[in-house]
GROMACS .gro file of C-alpha atoms in nm:
model
  359
    1MET     CA    1  -0.028   0.018   0.016
    2THR     CA    2   0.278   0.241   0.125
    3GLU     CA    3   0.442   0.155  -0.248
    4ILE     CA    4   0.129   0.216  -0.411
    5THR     CA    5   0.108   0.608  -0.251
    6SER     CA    6   0.457   0.641  -0.335
    7ALA     CA    7   0.394   0.578  -0.635
    8ARG     CA    8   0.090   0.817  -0.718
    9GLU     CA    9   0.327   1.116  -0.548
   10SER     CA   10   0.593   1.046  -0.766
   11ARG     CA   11   0.383   1.095  -1.057
   12ASN     CA   12   0.193   1.360  -0.925
   13GLN     CA   13   0.554   1.563  -0.845
   14GLY     CA   14   0.602   1.495  -1.183
   15GLN     CA   15   0.341   1.582  -1.355
   16VAL     CA   16   0.319   1.956  -1.128
   17GLN     CA   17   0.739   1.948  -1.308
   18VAL     CA   18   0.624   1.938  -1.651
   19GLN     CA   19   0.329   2.158  -1.595
   20VAL     CA   20   0.591   2.458  -1.397
   21GLN     CA   21   0.846   2.379  -1.677
   22GLY     CA   22   0.580   2.388  -1.972
   23GLN     CA   23   0.449   2.770  -1.802
   24ASP     CA   24   0.825   2.882  -1.792
   25GLN     CA   25   0.868   2.789  -2.166
   26ALA     CA   26   0.530   2.956  -2.273
   27LEU     CA   27   0.661   3.282  -2.035
   28SER     CA   28   1.011   3.280  -2.187
   29ALA     CA   29   0.837   3.303  -2.514
   30ALA     CA   30   0.524   3.568  -2.484
   31VAL     CA   31   0.843   3.805  -2.317
   32LYS     CA   32   1.065   3.741  -2.638
   33GLU     CA   33   1.267   4.058  -2.737
   34THR     CA   34   1.179   4.170  -3.018
   35PRO     CA   35   1.455   4.235  -3.295
   36ILE     CA   36   1.607   4.517  -3.352
   37PRO     CA   37   1.567   4.766  -3.602
   38TRP     CA   38   1.976   4.823  -3.653
   39VAL     CA   39   1.930   5.028  -3.979
   40LYS     CA   40   1.681   5.331  -3.809
   41LEU     CA   41   1.846   5.246  -3.541
   42SER     CA   42   2.226   5.384  -3.658
   43THR     CA   43   2.144   5.640  -3.767
   44ALA     CA   44   1.990   5.755  -3.459
   45LEU     CA   45   2.317   5.605  -3.270
   46GLY     CA   46   2.538   5.825  -3.565
   47VAL     CA   47   2.357   6.143  -3.433
   48ARG     CA   48   2.418   6.057  -3.054
   49PHE     CA   49   2.788   6.004  -3.158
   50CYS     CA   50   2.859   6.311  -3.368
   51ALA     CA   51   2.682   6.539  -3.134
   52ALA     CA   52   2.881   6.384  -2.839
   53ALA     CA   53   3.241   6.353  -3.063
   54ASN     CA   54   3.227   6.746  -3.177
   55THR     CA   55   3.177   6.842  -2.821
   56VAL     CA   56   3.520   6.706  -2.735
   57LEU     CA   57   3.724   6.729  -3.029
   58ILE     CA   58   3.875   7.057  -2.935
   59LEU     CA   59   3.936   7.002  -2.596
   60PRO     CA   60   4.292   6.852  -2.645
   61PHE     CA   61   4.428   7.161  -2.842
   62MET     CA   62   4.171   7.425  -2.723
   63TYR     CA   63   4.440   7.576  -2.493
   64LYS     CA   64   4.691   7.606  -2.735
   65MET     CA   65   4.446   7.705  -3.079
   66VAL     CA   66   4.354   8.027  -2.828
   67SER     CA   67   4.700   8.115  -2.763
   68GLU     CA   68   4.770   8.161  -3.128
   69PHE     CA   69   4.475   8.403  -3.204
   70ASP     CA   70   4.561   8.774  -3.194
   71ILE     CA   71   4.284   8.859  -2.926
   72VAL     CA   72   4.503   8.670  -2.621
   73LYS     CA   73   4.721   8.949  -2.506
   74ASN     CA   74   4.843   8.781  -2.175
   75PRO     CA   75   4.852   8.425  -2.083
   76LYS     CA   76   4.541   8.507  -1.853
   77ASP     CA   77   4.329   8.577  -2.119
   78ILE     CA   78   4.328   8.210  -2.289
   79SER     CA   79   4.116   8.015  -1.991
   80PHE     CA   80   3.902   8.342  -2.005
   81TYR     CA   81   3.814   8.288  -2.424
   82ALA     CA   82   3.903   7.924  -2.446
   83GLY     CA   83   3.574   7.906  -2.148
   84LEU     CA   84   3.369   8.105  -2.396
   85LEU     CA   85   3.490   7.862  -2.729
   86LEU     CA   86   3.365   7.586  -2.502
   87ALA     CA   87   3.068   7.744  -2.325
   88SER     CA   88   2.936   7.848  -2.687
   89ILE     CA   89   2.837   7.536  -2.807
   90SER     CA   90   2.621   7.433  -2.516
   91PHE     CA   91   2.444   7.772  -2.497
   92CYS     CA   92   2.345   7.742  -2.859
   93GLN     CA   93   2.233   7.414  -2.781
   94THR     CA   94   2.023   7.511  -2.506
   95LEU     CA   95   1.834   7.762  -2.705
   96PHE     CA   96   1.756   7.567  -2.995
   97VAL     CA   97   1.722   7.215  -2.893
   98VAL     CA   98   1.357   7.250  -2.811
   99HIS     CA   99   1.291   7.458  -3.132
  100TRP     CA  100   1.473   7.087  -3.338
  101GLY     CA  101   1.172   6.878  -3.127
  102ARG     CA  102   0.908   7.100  -3.184
  103LEU     CA  103   0.993   7.113  -3.551
  104SER     CA  104   1.031   6.778  -3.568
  105ASP     CA  105   0.680   6.702  -3.448
  106ARG     CA  106   0.593   6.895  -3.717
  107ILE     CA  107   0.753   6.748  -4.035
  108GLY     CA  108   0.910   6.486  -3.884
  109ARG     CA  109   1.178   6.300  -3.741
  110ARG     CA  110   1.426   6.194  -4.069
  111PRO     CA  111   1.432   6.559  -4.207
  112VAL     CA  112   1.512   6.711  -3.873
  113LEU     CA  113   1.798   6.455  -3.839
  114LEU     CA  114   1.947   6.525  -4.172
  115MET     CA  115   1.923   6.843  -4.164
  116GLY     CA  116   2.142   6.841  -3.853
  117LEU     CA  117   2.414   6.639  -3.939
  118LEU     CA  118   2.454   6.817  -4.297
  119GLY     CA  119   2.495   7.102  -4.080
  120ASP     CA  120   2.724   6.926  -3.851
  121THR     CA  121   2.928   6.816  -4.129
  122ILE     CA  122   2.993   7.190  -4.262
  123THR     CA  123   3.032   7.369  -3.935
  124ILE     CA  124   3.304   7.153  -3.833
  125ILE     CA  125   3.502   7.178  -4.133
  126LEU     CA  126   3.458   7.543  -4.133
  127PHE     CA  127   3.550   7.571  -3.746
  128GLY     CA  128   3.897   7.367  -3.879
  129PHE     CA  129   3.947   7.670  -4.083
  130SER     CA  130   3.985   7.934  -3.831
  131LYS     CA  131   4.258   8.170  -3.775
  132ASN     CA  132   4.106   8.398  -3.507
  133PHE     CA  133   3.849   8.387  -3.230
  134TRP     CA  134   3.569   8.527  -3.326
  135TRP     CA  135   3.572   8.281  -3.659
  136ALA     CA  136   3.593   7.980  -3.407
  137LEU     CA  137   3.337   8.108  -3.185
  138ALA     CA  138   3.053   8.156  -3.491
  139THR     CA  139   3.114   7.815  -3.634
  140ARG     CA  140   3.154   7.642  -3.296
  141SER     CA  141   2.849   7.825  -3.178
  142LEU     CA  142   2.633   7.740  -3.554
  143ASN     CA  143   2.769   7.350  -3.470
  144GLY     CA  144   2.575   7.409  -3.135
  145ILE     CA  145   2.280   7.498  -3.329
  146CYS     CA  146   2.305   7.165  -3.570
  147VAL     CA  147   2.376   6.919  -3.289
  148GLY     CA  148   2.112   7.070  -3.094
  149ASN     CA  149   1.957   6.787  -3.291
  150SER     CA  150   2.049   6.526  -3.083
  151PRO     CA  151   1.767   6.435  -2.907
  152VAL     CA  152   1.484   6.387  -3.155
  153SER     CA  153   1.686   6.073  -3.231
  154LYS     CA  154   1.533   6.005  -2.852
  155SER     CA  155   1.197   6.007  -3.013
  156VAL     CA  156   1.275   5.811  -3.270
  157ILE     CA  157   1.415   5.505  -3.030
  158ALA     CA  158   1.050   5.567  -2.826
  159GLU     CA  159   0.920   5.544  -3.218
  160ILE     CA  160   1.052   5.217  -3.313
  161ALA     CA  161   1.089   5.034  -2.990
  162ASP     CA  162   0.834   4.812  -2.764
  163SER     CA  163   0.857   4.718  -2.398
  164THR     CA  164   1.016   4.467  -2.513
  165ASN     CA  165   1.353   4.631  -2.621
  166ARG     CA  166   1.283   4.993  -2.539
  167THR     CA  167   1.535   4.976  -2.241
  168ARG     CA  168   1.819   4.815  -2.411
  169MET     CA  169   1.756   5.065  -2.757
  170MET     CA  170   1.786   5.391  -2.483
  171ALA     CA  171   2.091   5.207  -2.307
  172MET     CA  172   2.238   5.255  -2.657
  173GLN     CA  173   2.196   5.582  -2.723
  174SER     CA  174   2.366   5.654  -2.455
  175MET     CA  175   2.641   5.417  -2.531
  176GLY     CA  176   2.693   5.613  -2.857
  177SER     CA  177   2.728   5.938  -2.630
  178ASN     CA  178   2.984   5.812  -2.463
  179VAL     CA  179   3.165   5.641  -2.725
  180GLY     CA  180   3.130   5.956  -2.881
  181ASN     CA  181   3.273   6.168  -2.631
  182ALA     CA  182   3.637   5.900  -2.603
  183LEU     CA  183   3.639   5.911  -2.959
  184GLY     CA  184   3.628   6.259  -3.003
  185ALA     CA  185   3.872   6.359  -2.766
  186VAL     CA  186   4.132   6.108  -2.898
  187ILE     CA  187   4.073   6.229  -3.312
  188GLY     CA  188   4.132   6.585  -3.158
  189GLY     CA  189   4.486   6.481  -2.957
  190THR     CA  190   4.549   6.281  -3.240
  191PHE     CA  191   4.546   6.429  -3.576
  192SER     CA  192   4.621   6.839  -3.459
  193ASN     CA  193   4.881   7.019  -3.550
  194PRO     CA  194   5.011   6.682  -3.781
  195VAL     CA  195   5.271   6.877  -3.942
  196ASP     CA  196   5.450   6.817  -3.652
  197LYS     CA  197   5.385   6.550  -3.541
  198TYR     CA  198   5.399   6.347  -3.881
  199PRO     CA  199   5.649   6.545  -4.081
  200GLN     CA  200   5.751   6.236  -4.272
  201ILE     CA  201   5.360   6.202  -4.423
  202PHE     CA  202   5.263   6.591  -4.379
  203GLY     CA  203   5.588   6.745  -4.370
  204ASN     CA  204   5.527   6.925  -4.730
  205SER     CA  205   5.163   6.996  -4.653
  206VAL     CA  206   5.120   7.363  -4.696
  207LEU     CA  207   4.747   7.317  -4.641
  208PHE     CA  208   4.761   7.181  -4.290
  209LYS     CA  209   5.029   7.375  -4.205
  210THR     CA  210   4.873   7.731  -4.211
  211TYR     CA  211   4.573   7.554  -4.066
  212PRO     CA  212   4.731   7.303  -3.849
  213TYR     CA  213   4.358   7.204  -3.634
  214LEU     CA  214   4.186   7.134  -3.983
  215LEU     CA  215   4.278   6.786  -4.005
  216PRO     CA  216   4.091   6.636  -3.709
  217CYS     CA  217   3.797   6.872  -3.815
  218LEU     CA  218   3.790   6.676  -4.129
  219ILE     CA  219   3.779   6.377  -3.981
  220SER     CA  220   3.467   6.430  -3.746
  221GLY     CA  221   3.320   6.609  -4.050
  222GLY     CA  222   3.367   6.301  -4.280
  223ILE     CA  223   3.171   6.076  -3.986
  224SER     CA  224   2.877   6.322  -3.986
  225LEU     CA  225   2.916   6.311  -4.335
  226ALA     CA  226   2.875   5.913  -4.352
  227CYS     CA  227   2.576   5.897  -4.130
  228PHE     CA  228   2.391   6.169  -4.276
  229VAL     CA  229   2.464   5.946  -4.680
  230ILE     CA  230   2.333   5.609  -4.431
  231GLY     CA  231   2.062   5.781  -4.300
  232PHE     CA  232   1.932   5.947  -4.670
  233PHE     CA  233   1.937   5.610  -4.805
  234LYS     CA  234   1.839   5.404  -4.537
  235PHE     CA  235   1.664   5.593  -4.251
  236GLU     CA  236   1.326   5.561  -4.292
  237GLU     CA  237   1.066   5.868  -4.114
  238THR     CA  238   0.940   5.679  -3.798
  239LEU     CA  239   0.615   5.929  -3.704
  240ASP     CA  240   0.330   5.856  -3.941
  241LYS     CA  241   0.173   6.241  -4.121
  242SER     CA  242  -0.144   6.109  -3.896
  243HIS     CA  243   0.085   6.191  -3.548
  244ARG     CA  244   0.228   6.533  -3.656
  245VAL     CA  245   0.090   6.829  -3.489
  246THR     CA  246   0.129   7.187  -3.559
  247PRO     CA  247   0.006   7.501  -3.321
  248THR     CA  248  -0.271   7.586  -3.492
  249THR     CA  249  -0.399   7.170  -3.488
  250SER     CA  250  -0.272   7.106  -3.145
  251ARG     CA  251  -0.482   7.424  -3.015
  252SER     CA  252  -0.740   7.349  -3.226
  253SER     CA  253  -0.797   6.958  -3.091
  254ASN     CA  254  -0.764   7.067  -2.777
  255GLN     CA  255  -1.011   7.332  -2.791
  256THR     CA  256  -1.264   7.093  -2.932
  257ASN     CA  257  -1.199   6.830  -2.690
  258GLY     CA  258  -1.248   7.087  -2.385
  259VAL     CA  259  -1.568   7.214  -2.527
  260ASN     CA  260  -1.704   6.847  -2.635
  261GLU     CA  261  -1.584   6.748  -2.262
  262SER     CA  262  -1.783   7.057  -2.098
  263SER     CA  263  -2.088   6.970  -2.310
  264ARG     CA  264  -2.131   6.586  -2.242
  265LEU     CA  265  -2.078   6.710  -1.874
  266LEU     CA  266  -2.334   6.995  -1.872
  267ARG     CA  267  -2.619   6.761  -2.047
  268SER     CA  268  -2.528   6.497  -1.771
  269GLU     CA  269  -2.556   6.736  -1.469
  270GLU     CA  270  -2.902   6.910  -1.650
  271GLU     CA  271  -3.071   6.549  -1.642
  272ASN     CA  272  -2.973   6.562  -1.274
  273THR     CA  273  -3.085   6.891  -1.144
  274ASN     CA  274  -3.166   7.254  -1.224
  275VAL     CA  275  -2.938   7.354  -0.920
  276VAL     CA  276  -2.608   7.153  -1.032
  277THR     CA  277  -2.741   7.289  -1.403
  278GLN     CA  278  -2.692   7.634  -1.229
  279GLN     CA  279  -2.381   7.578  -1.040
  280ASN     CA  280  -2.204   7.475  -1.373
  281LYS     CA  281  -2.247   7.786  -1.532
  282ASP     CA  282  -2.146   7.971  -1.230
  283ILE     CA  283  -1.842   7.775  -1.267
  284THR     CA  284  -1.805   7.862  -1.647
  285ILE     CA  285  -1.847   8.174  -1.609
  286LEU     CA  286  -1.591   8.220  -1.345
  287LEU     CA  287  -1.335   8.027  -1.555
  288SER     CA  288  -1.392   8.259  -1.844
  289THR     CA  289  -1.274   8.555  -1.569
  290PHE     CA  290  -0.913   8.424  -1.556
  291PRO     CA  291  -0.634   8.532  -1.829
  292LYS     CA  292  -0.568   8.292  -2.119
  293ILE     CA  293  -0.256   8.147  -2.169
  294PRO     CA  294  -0.114   8.298  -2.504
  295SER     CA  295  -0.185   8.088  -2.783
  296THR     CA  296   0.211   8.069  -2.916
  297TRP     CA  297   0.186   7.837  -2.611
  298ASP     CA  298  -0.067   7.683  -2.468
  299TRP     CA  299  -0.025   7.391  -2.699
  300VAL     CA  300   0.301   7.320  -2.564
  301LEU     CA  301   0.175   7.351  -2.178
  302VAL     CA  302  -0.120   7.120  -2.230
  303ASP     CA  303  -0.072   6.746  -2.067
  304THR     CA  304   0.323   6.823  -1.991
  305VAL     CA  305   0.312   6.889  -1.598
  306ILE     CA  306   0.490   6.542  -1.550
  307LEU     CA  307   0.754   6.585  -1.782
  308TRP     CA  308   0.780   6.928  -1.580
  309VAL     CA  309   0.855   6.772  -1.300
  310LEU     CA  310   1.060   6.527  -1.391
  311LEU     CA  311   1.311   6.794  -1.561
  312ILE     CA  312   1.312   6.995  -1.183
  313ILE     CA  313   1.392   6.698  -1.018
  314LEU     CA  314   1.633   6.608  -1.311
  315LEU     CA  315   1.824   6.927  -1.283
  316ALA     CA  316   1.861   6.898  -0.882
  317ILE     CA  317   2.035   6.607  -0.921
  318GLN     CA  318   2.209   6.749  -1.206
  319ILE     CA  319   2.363   7.067  -0.970
  320THR     CA  320   2.432   6.856  -0.682
  321GLY     CA  321   2.660   6.661  -0.866
  322ILE     CA  322   2.456   6.361  -0.816
  323VAL     CA  323   2.503   6.060  -1.142
  324PHE     CA  324   2.128   6.006  -1.269
  325THR     CA  325   2.069   5.706  -1.500
  326ALA     CA  326   1.939   5.868  -1.827
  327THR     CA  327   1.816   5.523  -1.963
  328GLY     CA  328   1.604   5.516  -1.729
  329PHE     CA  329   1.472   5.888  -1.753
  330ASN     CA  330   1.437   5.829  -2.122
  331VAL     CA  331   1.181   5.535  -2.088
  332ILE     CA  332   0.970   5.703  -1.853
  333ALA     CA  333   0.985   6.002  -2.071
  334SER     CA  334   0.883   5.771  -2.321
  335ASN     CA  335   0.588   5.617  -2.134
  336VAL     CA  336   0.452   5.918  -2.004
  337ALA     CA  337   0.436   6.112  -2.360
  338PRO     CA  338   0.053   6.236  -2.401
  339SER     CA  339   0.111   6.107  -2.746
  340ARG     CA  340   0.389   6.013  -2.991
  341ALA     CA  341   0.362   6.378  -3.138
  342HIS     CA  342   0.530   6.522  -2.861
  343LEU     CA  343   0.821   6.331  -2.762
  344GLY     CA  344   1.023   6.552  -2.963
  345LEU     CA  345   0.966   6.835  -2.777
  346MET     CA  346   1.003   6.654  -2.414
  347ASN     CA  347   1.328   6.487  -2.518
  348SER     CA  348   1.477   6.839  -2.620
  349VAL     CA  349   1.338   6.982  -2.316
  350GLN     CA  350   1.514   6.728  -2.090
  351HIS     CA  351   1.835   6.779  -2.320
  352GLY     CA  352   1.804   7.164  -2.328
  353VAL     CA  353   1.826   7.148  -2.002
  354LEU     CA  354   2.136   6.924  -1.974
  355SER     CA  355   2.276   7.161  -2.197
  356PHE     CA  356   2.220   7.404  -1.944
  357SER     CA  357   2.350   7.278  -1.664
  358LYS     CA  358   2.687   7.194  -1.887
  359ILE     CA  359   2.756   7.607  -1.933
   0.00000   0.00000   0.00000
């Protein structure tokens, strides 16, 4: 009898194990990661890489470059003008980053990314021809305007990713920036003043002797141009036309939704009691006395309270010097976005705060 009972228990345990294994297999199959669209992702990563590389490209030779400008009268002036030159890219990026994001919400991600890459190529090469401080400052500032489109790549990732691969892809865009920071400094330090460093190759070059910092800018510009060519032929638009917005249509939609919702509530209340109807009328009259938000900005402020709270927290953490996990914030921003059409603006505001903190 005991043997029969033991055999039944063993058989039951085996059935339970089979069921558990089957459930585990079904669960693993259900959460299987979606394949990453590398063609679209490569362009987004290229934008992040080029923006980071061009930001740190001048660090190895910036002090020596500024010291050769006529504007420097004594060694004490070098640090001041070098600081202006370094901050100019972040300053201009802060001013235009929101406009790039808003523009991508209107015309799409693809043209914004391609315009930024092309402008990045031109401005970084022009910077290599700098012979005075004001030319260097102007081209550096223009480069900051062009690389201000880098947060649009976050919107692209949010649109091509799903719940199974979004975190991994967001981490990759952070990795692209880190690789750009590392290689940009290496390029700037290795290939600046090539006539003195590599006389056997560039010793007879009049061009690089006249412009000793042109070669690293040409290399960086070549990388940006390669990303532009790849994006032009391979990258497809990720924002559908049906999801694009303009200030006018967004305001009209918000106002229409507000009117419809108010009408529905009023009808519901009127069916209950006349007292509530009168209260609603009084409330409507009271609300009409409040000042109206300017029409240029009311479409921006709709449904962004959560975003601004997150941005304030992010700025506080950045100022106090605590390391913030950018990947986690990007995932949160993509999840709380009121619509796909506002992702460009949201990511741009976040990046603008980070750029401002660098200044």
